[in-house]
Structures are given as structure tokens and as C-alpha cells.
mmCIF file of C-alpha atoms and ligand atoms in Angstrom:
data_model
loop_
_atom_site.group_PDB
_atom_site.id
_atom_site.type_symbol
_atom_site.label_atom_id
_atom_site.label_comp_id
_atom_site.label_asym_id
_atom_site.label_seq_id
_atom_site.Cartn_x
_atom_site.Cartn_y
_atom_site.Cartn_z
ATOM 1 C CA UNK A 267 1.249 31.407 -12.666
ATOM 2 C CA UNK A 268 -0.101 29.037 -15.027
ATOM 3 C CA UNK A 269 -3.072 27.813 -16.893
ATOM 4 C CA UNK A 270 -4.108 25.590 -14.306
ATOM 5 C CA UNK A 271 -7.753 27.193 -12.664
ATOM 6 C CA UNK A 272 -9.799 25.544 -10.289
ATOM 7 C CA UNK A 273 -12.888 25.201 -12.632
ATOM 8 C CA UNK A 274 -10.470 22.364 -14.094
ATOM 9 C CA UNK A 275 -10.489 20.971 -10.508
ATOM 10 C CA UNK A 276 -14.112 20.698 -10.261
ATOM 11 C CA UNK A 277 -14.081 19.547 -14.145
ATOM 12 C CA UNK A 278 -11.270 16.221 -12.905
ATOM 13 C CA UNK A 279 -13.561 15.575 -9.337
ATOM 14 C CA UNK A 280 -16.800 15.202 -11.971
ATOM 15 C CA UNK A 281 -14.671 12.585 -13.829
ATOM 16 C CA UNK A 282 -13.096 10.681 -11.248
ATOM 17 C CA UNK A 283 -16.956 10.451 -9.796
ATOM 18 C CA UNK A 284 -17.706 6.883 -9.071
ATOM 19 C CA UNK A 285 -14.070 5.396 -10.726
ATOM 20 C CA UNK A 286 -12.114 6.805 -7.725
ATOM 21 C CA UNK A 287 -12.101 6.950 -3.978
ATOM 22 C CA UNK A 288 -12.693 9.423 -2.074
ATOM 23 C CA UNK A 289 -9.914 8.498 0.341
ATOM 24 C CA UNK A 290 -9.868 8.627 4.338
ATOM 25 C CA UNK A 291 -8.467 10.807 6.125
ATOM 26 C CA UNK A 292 -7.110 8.906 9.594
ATOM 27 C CA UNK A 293 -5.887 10.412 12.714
ATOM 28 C CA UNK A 294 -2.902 8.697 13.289
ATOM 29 C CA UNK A 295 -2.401 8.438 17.307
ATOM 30 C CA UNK A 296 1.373 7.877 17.160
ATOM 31 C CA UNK A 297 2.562 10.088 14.499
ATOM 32 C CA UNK A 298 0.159 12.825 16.576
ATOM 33 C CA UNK A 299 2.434 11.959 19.561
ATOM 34 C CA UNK A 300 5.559 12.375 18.068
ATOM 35 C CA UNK A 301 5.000 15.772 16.121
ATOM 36 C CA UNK A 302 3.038 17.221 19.450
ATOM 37 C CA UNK A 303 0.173 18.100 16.965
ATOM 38 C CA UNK A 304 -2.698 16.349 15.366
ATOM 39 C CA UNK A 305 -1.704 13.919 12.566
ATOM 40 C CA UNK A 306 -3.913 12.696 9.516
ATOM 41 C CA UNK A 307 -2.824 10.052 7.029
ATOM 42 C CA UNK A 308 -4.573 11.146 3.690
ATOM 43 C CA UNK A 309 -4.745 7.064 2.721
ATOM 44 C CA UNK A 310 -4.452 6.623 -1.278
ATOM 45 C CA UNK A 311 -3.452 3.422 -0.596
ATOM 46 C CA UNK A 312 -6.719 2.263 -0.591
ATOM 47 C CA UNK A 313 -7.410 3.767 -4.605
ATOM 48 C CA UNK A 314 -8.621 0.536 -6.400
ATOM 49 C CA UNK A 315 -5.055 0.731 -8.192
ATOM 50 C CA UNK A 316 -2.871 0.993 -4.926
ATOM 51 C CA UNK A 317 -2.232 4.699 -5.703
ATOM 52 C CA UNK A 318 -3.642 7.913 -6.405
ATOM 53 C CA UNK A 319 -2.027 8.311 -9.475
ATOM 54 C CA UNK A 320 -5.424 6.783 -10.684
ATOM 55 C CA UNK A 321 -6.586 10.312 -10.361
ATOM 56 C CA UNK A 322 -4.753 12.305 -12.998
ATOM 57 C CA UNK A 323 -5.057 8.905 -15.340
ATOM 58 C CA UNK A 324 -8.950 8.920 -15.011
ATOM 59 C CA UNK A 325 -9.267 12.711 -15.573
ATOM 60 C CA UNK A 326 -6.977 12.586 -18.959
ATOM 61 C CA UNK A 327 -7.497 9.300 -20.571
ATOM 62 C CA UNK A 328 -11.224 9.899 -19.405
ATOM 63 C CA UNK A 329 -11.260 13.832 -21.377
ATOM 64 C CA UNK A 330 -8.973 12.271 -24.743
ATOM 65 C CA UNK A 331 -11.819 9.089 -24.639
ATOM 66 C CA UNK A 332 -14.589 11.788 -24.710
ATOM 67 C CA UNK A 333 -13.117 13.016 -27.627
ATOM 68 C CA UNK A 334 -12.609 10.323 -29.242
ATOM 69 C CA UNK A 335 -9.874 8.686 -29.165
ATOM 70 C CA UNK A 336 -8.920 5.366 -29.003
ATOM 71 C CA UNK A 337 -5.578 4.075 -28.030
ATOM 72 C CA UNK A 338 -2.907 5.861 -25.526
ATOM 73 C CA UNK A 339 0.354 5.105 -24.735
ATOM 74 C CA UNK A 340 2.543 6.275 -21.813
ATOM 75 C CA UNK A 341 5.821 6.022 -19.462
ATOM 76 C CA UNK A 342 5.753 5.139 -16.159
ATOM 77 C CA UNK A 343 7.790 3.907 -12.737
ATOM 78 C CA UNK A 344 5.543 1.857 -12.632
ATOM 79 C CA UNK A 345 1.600 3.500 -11.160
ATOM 80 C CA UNK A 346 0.839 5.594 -13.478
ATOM 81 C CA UNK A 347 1.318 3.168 -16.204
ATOM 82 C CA UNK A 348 -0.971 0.781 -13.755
ATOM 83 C CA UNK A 349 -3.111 4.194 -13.596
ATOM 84 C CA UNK A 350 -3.145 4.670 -17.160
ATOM 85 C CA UNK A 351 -3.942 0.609 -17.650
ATOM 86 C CA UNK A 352 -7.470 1.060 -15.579
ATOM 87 C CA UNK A 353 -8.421 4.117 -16.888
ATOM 88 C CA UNK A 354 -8.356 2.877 -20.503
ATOM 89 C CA UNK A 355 -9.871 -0.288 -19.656
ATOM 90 C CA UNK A 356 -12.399 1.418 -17.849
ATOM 91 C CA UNK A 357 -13.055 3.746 -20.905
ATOM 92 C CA UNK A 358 -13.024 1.238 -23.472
ATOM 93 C CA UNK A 359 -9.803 1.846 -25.396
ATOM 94 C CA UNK A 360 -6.329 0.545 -26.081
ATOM 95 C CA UNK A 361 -3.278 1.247 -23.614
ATOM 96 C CA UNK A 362 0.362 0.749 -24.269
ATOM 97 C CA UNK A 363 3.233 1.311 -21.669
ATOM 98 C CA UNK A 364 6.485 1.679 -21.583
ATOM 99 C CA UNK A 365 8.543 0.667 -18.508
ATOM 100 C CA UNK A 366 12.213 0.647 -17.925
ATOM 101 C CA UNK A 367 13.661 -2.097 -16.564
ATOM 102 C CA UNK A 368 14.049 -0.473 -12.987
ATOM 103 C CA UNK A 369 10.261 -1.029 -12.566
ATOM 104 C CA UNK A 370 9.841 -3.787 -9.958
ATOM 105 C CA UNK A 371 7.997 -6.716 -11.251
ATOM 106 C CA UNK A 372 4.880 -6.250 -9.440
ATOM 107 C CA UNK A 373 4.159 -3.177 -10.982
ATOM 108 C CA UNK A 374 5.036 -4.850 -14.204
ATOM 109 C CA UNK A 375 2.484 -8.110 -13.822
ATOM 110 C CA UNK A 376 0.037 -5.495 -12.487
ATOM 111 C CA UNK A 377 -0.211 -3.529 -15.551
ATOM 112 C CA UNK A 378 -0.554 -6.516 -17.524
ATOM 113 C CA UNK A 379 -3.296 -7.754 -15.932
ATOM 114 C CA UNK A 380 -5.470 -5.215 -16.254
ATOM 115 C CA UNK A 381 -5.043 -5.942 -20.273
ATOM 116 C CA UNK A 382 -2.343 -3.123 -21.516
ATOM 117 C CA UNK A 383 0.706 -4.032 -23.429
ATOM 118 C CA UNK A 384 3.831 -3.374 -22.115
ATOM 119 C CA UNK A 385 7.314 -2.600 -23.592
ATOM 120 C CA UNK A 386 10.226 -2.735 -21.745
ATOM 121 C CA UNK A 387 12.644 -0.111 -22.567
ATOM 122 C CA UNK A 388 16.062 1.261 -21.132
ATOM 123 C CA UNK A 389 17.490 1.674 -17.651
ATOM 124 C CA UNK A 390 16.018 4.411 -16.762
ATOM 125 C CA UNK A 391 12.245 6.685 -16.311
ATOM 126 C CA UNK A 392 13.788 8.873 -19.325
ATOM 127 C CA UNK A 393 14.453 6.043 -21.736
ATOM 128 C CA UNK A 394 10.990 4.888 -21.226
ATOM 129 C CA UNK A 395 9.488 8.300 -21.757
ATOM 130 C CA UNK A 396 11.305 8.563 -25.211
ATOM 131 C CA UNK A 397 9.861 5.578 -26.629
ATOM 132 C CA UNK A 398 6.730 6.558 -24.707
ATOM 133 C CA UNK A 399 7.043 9.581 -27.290
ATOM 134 C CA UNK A 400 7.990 8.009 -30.606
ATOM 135 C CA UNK A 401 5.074 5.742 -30.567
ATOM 136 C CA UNK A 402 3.045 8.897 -30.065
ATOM 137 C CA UNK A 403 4.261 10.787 -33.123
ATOM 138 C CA UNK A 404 4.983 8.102 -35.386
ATOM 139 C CA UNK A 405 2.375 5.361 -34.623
ATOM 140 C CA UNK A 406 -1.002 7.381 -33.970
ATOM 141 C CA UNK A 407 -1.145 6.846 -29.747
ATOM 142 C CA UNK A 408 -2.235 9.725 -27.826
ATOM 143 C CA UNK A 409 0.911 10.200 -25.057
ATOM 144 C CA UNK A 410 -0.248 10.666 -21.148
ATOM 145 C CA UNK A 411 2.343 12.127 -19.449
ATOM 146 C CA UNK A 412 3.030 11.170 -16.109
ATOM 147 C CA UNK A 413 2.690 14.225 -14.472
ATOM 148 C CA UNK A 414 3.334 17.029 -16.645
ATOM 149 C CA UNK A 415 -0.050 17.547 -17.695
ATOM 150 C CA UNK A 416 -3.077 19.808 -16.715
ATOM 151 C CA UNK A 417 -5.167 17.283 -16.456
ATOM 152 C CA UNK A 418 -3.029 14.876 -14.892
ATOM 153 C CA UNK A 419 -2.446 17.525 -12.345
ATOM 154 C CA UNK A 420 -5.995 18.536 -12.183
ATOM 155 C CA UNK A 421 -6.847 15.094 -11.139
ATOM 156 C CA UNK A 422 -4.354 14.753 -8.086
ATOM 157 C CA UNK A 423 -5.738 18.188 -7.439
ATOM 158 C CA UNK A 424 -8.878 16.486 -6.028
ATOM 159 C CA UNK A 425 -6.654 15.362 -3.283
ATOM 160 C CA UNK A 426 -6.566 18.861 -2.009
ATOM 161 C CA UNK A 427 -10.063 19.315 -2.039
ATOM 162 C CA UNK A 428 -10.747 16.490 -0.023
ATOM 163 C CA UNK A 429 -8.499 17.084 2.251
ATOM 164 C CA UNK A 430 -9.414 20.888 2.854
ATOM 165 C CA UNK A 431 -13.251 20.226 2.507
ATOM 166 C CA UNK A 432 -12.754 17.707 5.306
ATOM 167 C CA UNK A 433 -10.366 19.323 7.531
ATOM 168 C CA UNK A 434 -10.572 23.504 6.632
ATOM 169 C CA UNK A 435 -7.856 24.271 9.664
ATOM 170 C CA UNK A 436 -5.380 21.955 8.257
ATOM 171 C CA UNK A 437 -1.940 23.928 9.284
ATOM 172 C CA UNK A 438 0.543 21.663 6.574
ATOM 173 C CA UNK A 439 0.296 19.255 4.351
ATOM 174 C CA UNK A 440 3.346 16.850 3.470
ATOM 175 C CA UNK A 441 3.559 15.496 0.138
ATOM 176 C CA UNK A 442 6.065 13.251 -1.246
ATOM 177 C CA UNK A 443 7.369 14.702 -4.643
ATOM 178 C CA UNK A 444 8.763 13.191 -7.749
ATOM 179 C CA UNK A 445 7.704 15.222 -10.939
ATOM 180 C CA UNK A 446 5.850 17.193 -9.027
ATOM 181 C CA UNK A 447 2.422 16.565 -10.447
ATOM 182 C CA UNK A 448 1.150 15.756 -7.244
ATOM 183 C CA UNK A 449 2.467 18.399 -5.180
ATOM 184 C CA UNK A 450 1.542 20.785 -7.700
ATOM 185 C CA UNK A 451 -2.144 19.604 -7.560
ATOM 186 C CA UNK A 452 -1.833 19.064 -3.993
ATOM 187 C CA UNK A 453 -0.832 22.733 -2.829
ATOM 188 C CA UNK A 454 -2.838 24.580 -5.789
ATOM 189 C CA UNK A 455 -6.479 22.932 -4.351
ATOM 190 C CA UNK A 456 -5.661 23.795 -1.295
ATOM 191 C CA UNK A 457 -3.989 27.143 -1.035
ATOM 192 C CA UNK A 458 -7.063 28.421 -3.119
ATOM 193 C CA UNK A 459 -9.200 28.184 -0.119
ATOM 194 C CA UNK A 460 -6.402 27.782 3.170
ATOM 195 C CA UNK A 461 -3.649 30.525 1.637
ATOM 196 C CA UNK A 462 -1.908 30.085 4.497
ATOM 197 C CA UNK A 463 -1.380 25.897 4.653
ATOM 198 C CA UNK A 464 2.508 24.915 4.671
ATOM 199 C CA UNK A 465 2.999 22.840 1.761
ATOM 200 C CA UNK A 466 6.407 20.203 2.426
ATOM 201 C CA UNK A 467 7.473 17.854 -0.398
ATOM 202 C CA UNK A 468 9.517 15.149 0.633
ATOM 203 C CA UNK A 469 11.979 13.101 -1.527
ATOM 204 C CA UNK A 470 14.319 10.722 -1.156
ATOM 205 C CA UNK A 471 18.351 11.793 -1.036
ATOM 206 C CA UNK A 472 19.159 9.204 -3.946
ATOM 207 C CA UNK A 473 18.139 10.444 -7.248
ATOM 208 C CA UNK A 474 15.890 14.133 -6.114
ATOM 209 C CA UNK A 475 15.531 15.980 -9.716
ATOM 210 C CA UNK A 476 12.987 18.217 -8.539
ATOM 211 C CA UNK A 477 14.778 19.329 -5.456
ATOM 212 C CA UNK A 478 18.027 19.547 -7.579
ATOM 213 C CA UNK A 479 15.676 21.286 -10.026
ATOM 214 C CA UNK A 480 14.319 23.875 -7.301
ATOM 215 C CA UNK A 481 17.939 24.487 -5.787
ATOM 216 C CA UNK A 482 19.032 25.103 -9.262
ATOM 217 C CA UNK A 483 16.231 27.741 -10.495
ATOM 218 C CA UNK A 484 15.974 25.148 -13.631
ATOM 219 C CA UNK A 485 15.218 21.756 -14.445
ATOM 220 C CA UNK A 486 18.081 19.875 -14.517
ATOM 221 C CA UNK A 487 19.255 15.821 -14.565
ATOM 222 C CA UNK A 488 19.839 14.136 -12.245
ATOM 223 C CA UNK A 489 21.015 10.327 -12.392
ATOM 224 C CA UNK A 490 18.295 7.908 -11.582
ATOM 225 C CA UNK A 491 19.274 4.763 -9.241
ATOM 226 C CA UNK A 492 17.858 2.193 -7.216
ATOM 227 C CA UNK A 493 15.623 3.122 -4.462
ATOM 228 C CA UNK A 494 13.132 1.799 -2.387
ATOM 229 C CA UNK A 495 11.001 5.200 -3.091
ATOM 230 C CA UNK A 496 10.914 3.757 -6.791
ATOM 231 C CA UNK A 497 7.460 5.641 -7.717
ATOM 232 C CA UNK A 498 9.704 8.927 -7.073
ATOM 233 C CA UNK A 499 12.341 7.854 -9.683
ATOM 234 C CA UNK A 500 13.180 9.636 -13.009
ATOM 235 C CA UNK A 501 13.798 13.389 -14.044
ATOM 236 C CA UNK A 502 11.093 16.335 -13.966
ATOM 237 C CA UNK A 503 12.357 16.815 -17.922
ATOM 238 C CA UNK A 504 14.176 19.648 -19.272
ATOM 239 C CA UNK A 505 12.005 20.858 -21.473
ATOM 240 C CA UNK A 506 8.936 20.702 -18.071
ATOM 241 C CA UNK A 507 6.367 22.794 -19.086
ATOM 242 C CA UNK A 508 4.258 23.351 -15.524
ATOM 243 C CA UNK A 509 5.033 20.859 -12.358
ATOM 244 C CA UNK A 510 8.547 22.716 -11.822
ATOM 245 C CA UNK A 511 7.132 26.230 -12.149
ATOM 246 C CA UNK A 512 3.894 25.250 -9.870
ATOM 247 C CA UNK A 513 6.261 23.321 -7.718
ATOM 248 C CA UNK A 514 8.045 26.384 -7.034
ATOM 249 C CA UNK A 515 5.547 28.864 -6.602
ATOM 250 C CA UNK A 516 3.518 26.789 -4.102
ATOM 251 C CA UNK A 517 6.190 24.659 -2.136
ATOM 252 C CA UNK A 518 6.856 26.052 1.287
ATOM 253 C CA UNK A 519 9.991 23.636 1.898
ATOM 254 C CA UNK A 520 11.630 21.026 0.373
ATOM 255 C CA UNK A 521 12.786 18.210 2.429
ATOM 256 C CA UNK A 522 14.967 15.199 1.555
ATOM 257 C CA UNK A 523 15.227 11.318 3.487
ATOM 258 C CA UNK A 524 17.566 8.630 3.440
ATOM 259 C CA UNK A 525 16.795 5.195 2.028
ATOM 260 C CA UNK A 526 17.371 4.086 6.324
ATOM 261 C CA UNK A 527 14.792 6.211 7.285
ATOM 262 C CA UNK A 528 12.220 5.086 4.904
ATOM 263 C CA UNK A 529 12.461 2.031 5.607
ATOM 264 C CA UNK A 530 12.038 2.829 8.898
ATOM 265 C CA UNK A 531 9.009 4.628 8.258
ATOM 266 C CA UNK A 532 7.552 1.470 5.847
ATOM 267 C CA UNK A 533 7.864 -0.677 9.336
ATOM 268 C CA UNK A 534 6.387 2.166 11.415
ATOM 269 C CA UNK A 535 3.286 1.991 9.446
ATOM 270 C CA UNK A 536 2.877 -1.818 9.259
ATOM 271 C CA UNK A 537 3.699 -1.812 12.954
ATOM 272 C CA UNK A 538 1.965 1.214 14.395
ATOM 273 C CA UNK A 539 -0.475 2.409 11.558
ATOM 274 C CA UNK A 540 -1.494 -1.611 10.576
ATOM 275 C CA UNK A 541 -0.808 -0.148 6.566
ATOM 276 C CA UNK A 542 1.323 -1.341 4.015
ATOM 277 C CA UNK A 543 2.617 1.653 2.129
ATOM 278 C CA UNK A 544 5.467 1.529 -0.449
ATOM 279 C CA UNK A 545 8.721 3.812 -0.007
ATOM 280 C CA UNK A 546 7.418 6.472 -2.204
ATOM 281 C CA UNK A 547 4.316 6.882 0.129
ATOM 282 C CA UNK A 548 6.655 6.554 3.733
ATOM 283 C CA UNK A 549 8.845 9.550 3.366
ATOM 284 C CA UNK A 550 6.401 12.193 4.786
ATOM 285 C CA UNK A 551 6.383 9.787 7.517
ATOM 286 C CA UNK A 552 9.994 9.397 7.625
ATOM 287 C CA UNK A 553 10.259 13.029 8.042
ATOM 288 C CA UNK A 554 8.423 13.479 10.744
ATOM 289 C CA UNK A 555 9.652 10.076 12.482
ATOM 290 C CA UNK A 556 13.099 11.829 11.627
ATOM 291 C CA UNK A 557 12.373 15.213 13.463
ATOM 292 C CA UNK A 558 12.793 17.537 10.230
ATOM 293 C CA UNK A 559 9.261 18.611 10.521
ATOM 294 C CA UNK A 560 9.015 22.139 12.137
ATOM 295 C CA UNK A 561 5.371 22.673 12.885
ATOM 296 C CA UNK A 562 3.234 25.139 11.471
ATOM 297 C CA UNK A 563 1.249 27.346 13.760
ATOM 298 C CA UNK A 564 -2.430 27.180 12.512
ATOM 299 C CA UNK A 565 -4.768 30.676 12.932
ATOM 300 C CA UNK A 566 -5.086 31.429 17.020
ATOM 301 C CA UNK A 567 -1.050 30.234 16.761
ATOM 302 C CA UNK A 568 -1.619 26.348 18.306
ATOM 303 C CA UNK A 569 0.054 24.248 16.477
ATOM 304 C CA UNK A 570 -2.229 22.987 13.780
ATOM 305 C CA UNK A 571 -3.324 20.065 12.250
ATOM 306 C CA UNK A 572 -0.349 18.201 9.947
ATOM 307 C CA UNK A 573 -1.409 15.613 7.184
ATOM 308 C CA UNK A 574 0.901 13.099 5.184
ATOM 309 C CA UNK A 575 -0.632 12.167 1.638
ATOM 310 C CA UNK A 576 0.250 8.658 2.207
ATOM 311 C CA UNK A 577 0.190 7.796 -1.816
ATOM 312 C CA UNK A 578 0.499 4.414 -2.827
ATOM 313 C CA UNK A 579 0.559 0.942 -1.024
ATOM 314 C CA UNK A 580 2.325 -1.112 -4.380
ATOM 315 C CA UNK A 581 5.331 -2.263 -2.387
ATOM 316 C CA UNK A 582 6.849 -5.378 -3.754
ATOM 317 C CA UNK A 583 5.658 -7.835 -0.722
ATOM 318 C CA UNK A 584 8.981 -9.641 -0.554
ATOM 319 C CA UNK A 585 10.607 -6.753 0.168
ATOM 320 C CA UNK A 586 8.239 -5.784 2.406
ATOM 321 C CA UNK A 587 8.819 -9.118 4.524
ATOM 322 C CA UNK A 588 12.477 -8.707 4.676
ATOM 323 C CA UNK A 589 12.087 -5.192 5.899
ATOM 324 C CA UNK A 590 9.784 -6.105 8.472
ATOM 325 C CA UNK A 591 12.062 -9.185 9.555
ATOM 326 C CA UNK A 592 15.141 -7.365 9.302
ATOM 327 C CA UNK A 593 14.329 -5.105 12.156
ATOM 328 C CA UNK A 594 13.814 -5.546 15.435
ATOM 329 C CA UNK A 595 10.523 -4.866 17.318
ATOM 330 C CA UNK A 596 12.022 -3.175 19.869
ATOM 331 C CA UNK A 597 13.518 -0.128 17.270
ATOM 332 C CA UNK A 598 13.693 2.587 19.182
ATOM 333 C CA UNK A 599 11.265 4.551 16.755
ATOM 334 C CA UNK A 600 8.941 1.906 16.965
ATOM 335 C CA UNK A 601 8.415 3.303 20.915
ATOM 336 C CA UNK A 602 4.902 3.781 21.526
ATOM 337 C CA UNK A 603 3.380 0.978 19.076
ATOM 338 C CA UNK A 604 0.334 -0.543 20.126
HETATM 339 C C1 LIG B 267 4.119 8.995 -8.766
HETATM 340 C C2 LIG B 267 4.135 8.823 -7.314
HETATM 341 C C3 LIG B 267 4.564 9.862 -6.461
HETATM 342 C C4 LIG B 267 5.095 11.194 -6.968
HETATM 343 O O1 LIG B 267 4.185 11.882 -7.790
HETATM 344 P P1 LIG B 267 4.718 13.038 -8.765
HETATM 345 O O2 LIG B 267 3.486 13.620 -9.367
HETATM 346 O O3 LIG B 267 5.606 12.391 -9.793
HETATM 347 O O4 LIG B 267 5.492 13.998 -7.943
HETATM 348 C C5 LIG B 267 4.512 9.636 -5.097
HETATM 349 N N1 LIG B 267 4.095 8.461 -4.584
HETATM 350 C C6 LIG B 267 3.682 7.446 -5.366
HETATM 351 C C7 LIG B 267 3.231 6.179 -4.713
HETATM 352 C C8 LIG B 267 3.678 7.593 -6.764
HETATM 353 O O5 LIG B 267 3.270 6.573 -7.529
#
């Protein structure tokens, strides 16, 4: 299928040893209640970095430091560039990235504090990426693709273990998809050892390349716009060399949520979960809040365990007050808060 094995699995979780977390896995009582099965929250909010994009980041910038190298550069909606950032500081060696200016300014001061440059570049995730490129071939900077990477995919791999070491009956897992480098990771680590686990990506309506991509049989654009799932901005690239063929082969169903329902599903967990989670990292939980979620029958045909790789908590917090003043408490999908 592709070169991907699960030696290079192991290989990533030896890296990311010590320099990432090995995230919880929380029941969630209200999410349980409305899918009528157990559901776990996966938490990579809590990575040191606010996402677990610092997986993949570790396990590449940590194999191109063993060999030597010493300065990378790289594109980013903004986590993986704050991914990359860490990782190179924590390595020793010199990080450039390139944002467009869609990336909220959070993510923007949050990459510069942990000591990378940063170039802003074009309107959109693809603009970004081509600079991201042209310093690699004509200035001497090692490029570290977002997601279309083995290692980079390795890395987020190690979410799959976790979750499967953890929870070996686990029925689905919901992953919100972008690139695809995390579902790809995702549903590879765990098929291996639960073949039978339904693996959902989730994206938001506005903007889906890899759904477009899937429905299509082919990469293809798709125009990027505002969104408050910004970390799932930007194309899966034409010229995608594994994420879209992994994405395919492992991806049970693809799902796709309106902007309304994820922020919904951003108040649901500050009110009923107590975690602040950016859009990219609400829609699994706007899917299921939403009712698209048919359940999966685990072996013995109960319904099985569900869990929702909750990925990233780097919501700008001024949006994340007006959401939660906006609504009020009494939203009919908040029923059942604590
Ligand atoms: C990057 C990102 C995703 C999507 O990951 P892909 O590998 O691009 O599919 C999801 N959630 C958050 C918070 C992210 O930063």
C-alpha cells in the first residue's frame, strides 16, 4: 500500500520518548450518553505545544538532526510550524516558517516564541508551502512537510498505538482530517492490530480537499477560506505522494460539519468536558453531537467503544470568549451538562 511499516512506528514512539505525551484517554460521560456507547476523548490538547502535531515534528526534525543537519524550514496553518519550532529548539538547530496570512495570530506569536523565524507569505496554506519549498532548494534548509511525510506520519502513528494498547476493543475511532497525515497514521497503527476498528475522518464543509480528493479518486484543489477549523485548512497537494492513497485505503467514512456545529461542539466541551479545544479538534465531537455517527458494533455485536482524537487546544481565546458568550446556556445540545 505504501512504504509506511510499523517498525517505523516503533522507530517515531523511541523518538518522541520523553519530548511528547503520552496523552489520556478520558471517558467522556455525556458524549457516552448521547452516542448510547462508551466515549473516550484521546486529549492532545494537553501535548506541551497544544497539539499533537508535535509528534510527526519530533520524529522528522529529530531523524534529519541525527543526521546532521542543521537548519529546517517548513509551511504550516499554523501547529505544525509551532511543532516544527519545538522540535528544532529542542534538537539544537535552526527553524524557519512560513505562514500565510490566514494563520491566526496566536499561532503566529507562538511560533516566535519558541525562537523560529517566521515569514509571512500569501493568502493561502499553498502559497506558504511554495516559499516553504524555494528556501529548501535554493537556500540549503531541509523542508518538513506538514503531513506528507513518512515520518511525519509515523509520528502521529503513535497515536494509534496508544490508543489500541490502552483500549484493544475500541469499535471506531474519529479523526478529524486535513492532509490526512493524521488519519493516515491514526488508522494504519491501529488496524495493524484491531483490523476491524471503523476509522471516520471528519472535516469541515468549507474548504474539504481531502474529501473532495477521495470523492474525486484524485487529489484535487479546492479553495481555502476562513474557518474556525483553521488547523484543517489548505490542499492535500497535487502532486501527494502517500496521505491521499493511505487515506483511502484505511478510511471507513468520510464525514463533513458545518462551521454552526463546531462551534457548537467548541462550547460543548468547555461546558460539559471543562476543555478548551480549537475547531479543528471539535468536529469529531460535532459529529456525534450532530447524530451522523452510526455506531460500530464491536466483536460479541454490542456496540463498542467510540473515541474522538481530540487534537489540538490552540484556539484563539478571544474567539473562544465570544463563542462561549454568544450562546446561551440553556442550548438545547448543551442538555445534560453538569
Ligand atoms: C493539522 C491538524 C489537524 C489535521 O491533521 P492532518 O494531518 O493535516 O490531516 C487536525 N487538528 C489539528 C488541531 C491540527 O493542527
Amino acid at each position: 500500500m505504501s512504504a509506511l511499516s510499523l517498525a517505523d512506528v516503533y522507530r517515531a514512539r523511541r523518538r518522541l520518548y520523553r519530548r511528547v505525551v503520552r496523552t489520556p484517554l478520558v471517558e467522556s460521560p455525556t458524549l457516552s450518553k448521547v452516542a448510547g456507547t462508551r466515549v473516550l476523548l484521546k486529549l492532545e490538547t494537553v501535548q506541551p505545544t497544544g497539539s499533537f502535531k508535535i509528534r510527526g515534528a519530533t520524529n522528522a526534525v529529530g531523524e534529519l538532526a541525527e543526521r546532521g543537519i542543521e537548519r529546517v524550514v517548513t509551511a504550516s496553518t499554523g501547529n505544525h510550524g509551532r511543532a516544527v519550532a519545538y522540535a528544532a529548539r529542542a534538537c539544537g538547530i535552526e527553524a524557519l516558517v512560513c505562514l500565510s496570512a490566514l494563520v491566526p495570530t496566536n499561532k503566529v506569536e507562538a511560533v516566535r516564541a519558541l525562537g523560529a523565524q517566521v515569514r509571512i507569505v500569501g493568502n493561502s496554506q499553498d502559497d506558504a508551502e511554495r516559499e516553504a519549498l524555494r528556501l529548501a532548494s535554493e537556500e540549503g534548509y531541509s523542508y518538513v512537510p506538514p503531513f506528507d511525510d513518512l515520518k511525519v506520519i509515523a509520528g502521529q502513528a503513535t497515536i494509534g498505538l496508544e490508543i489500541v494498547e490502552v483500549l484493544p476493543d475500541v469499535a471506531q475511532i474519529i479523526v478529524p482530517l486535513s492532509g490526512g497525515g493524521l488519519f493516515s497514521g491514526v488508522a494504519f497503527a491501529a488496524k495493524q492490530s484491531t483490523p476491524r476498528v471503523r476509522m471516520t475522518g471528519v472535516t469541515m464543509r468549507r474548504g474539504a480537499a481531502m474529501h473532495a480528493s477521495l470523492a474525486a479518486g484524485e487529489p484535487v484543489l479546492v479553495d481555502e477560506v476562513d474557518t474556525l477549523a483553521d488547523s484543517l485548512g489548505g490542499g492535500i497537494g497535487l502532486a501527494n505522494r502517500y496521505t491521499f492513497a493511505l487515506t483511502r485505503a484505511l478510511i471507513d467514512e468520510a464525514l463533513l460539519v458545518d462551521e454552526d456545529a463546531i462551534a457548537r461542539a467548541i462550547l460543548h466541551a468547555y461546558r460539559c468536558e471543562r476543555l478548551v479545544v480549537e475547531g479543528a479538534a471539535a468536529v469529531g465531537i460535532a459529529a456525534l453531537l450532530e447524530g451522523m455517527v452510526p455506531r460500530a458494533r464491536a466483536t460479541g455485536g454490542e456496540h463498542g467503544p467510540i473515541v474522538l482524537v481530540v487534537s489540538g487546544a490552540n484556539i484563539d481565546m478571544n474567539l473562544h470568549r465570544r463563542l462561549a458568550l454568544q450562546a446561551p446556556p440553556s442550548d438545547s445540545l448543551l442538555r445534560g451538562a453538569p
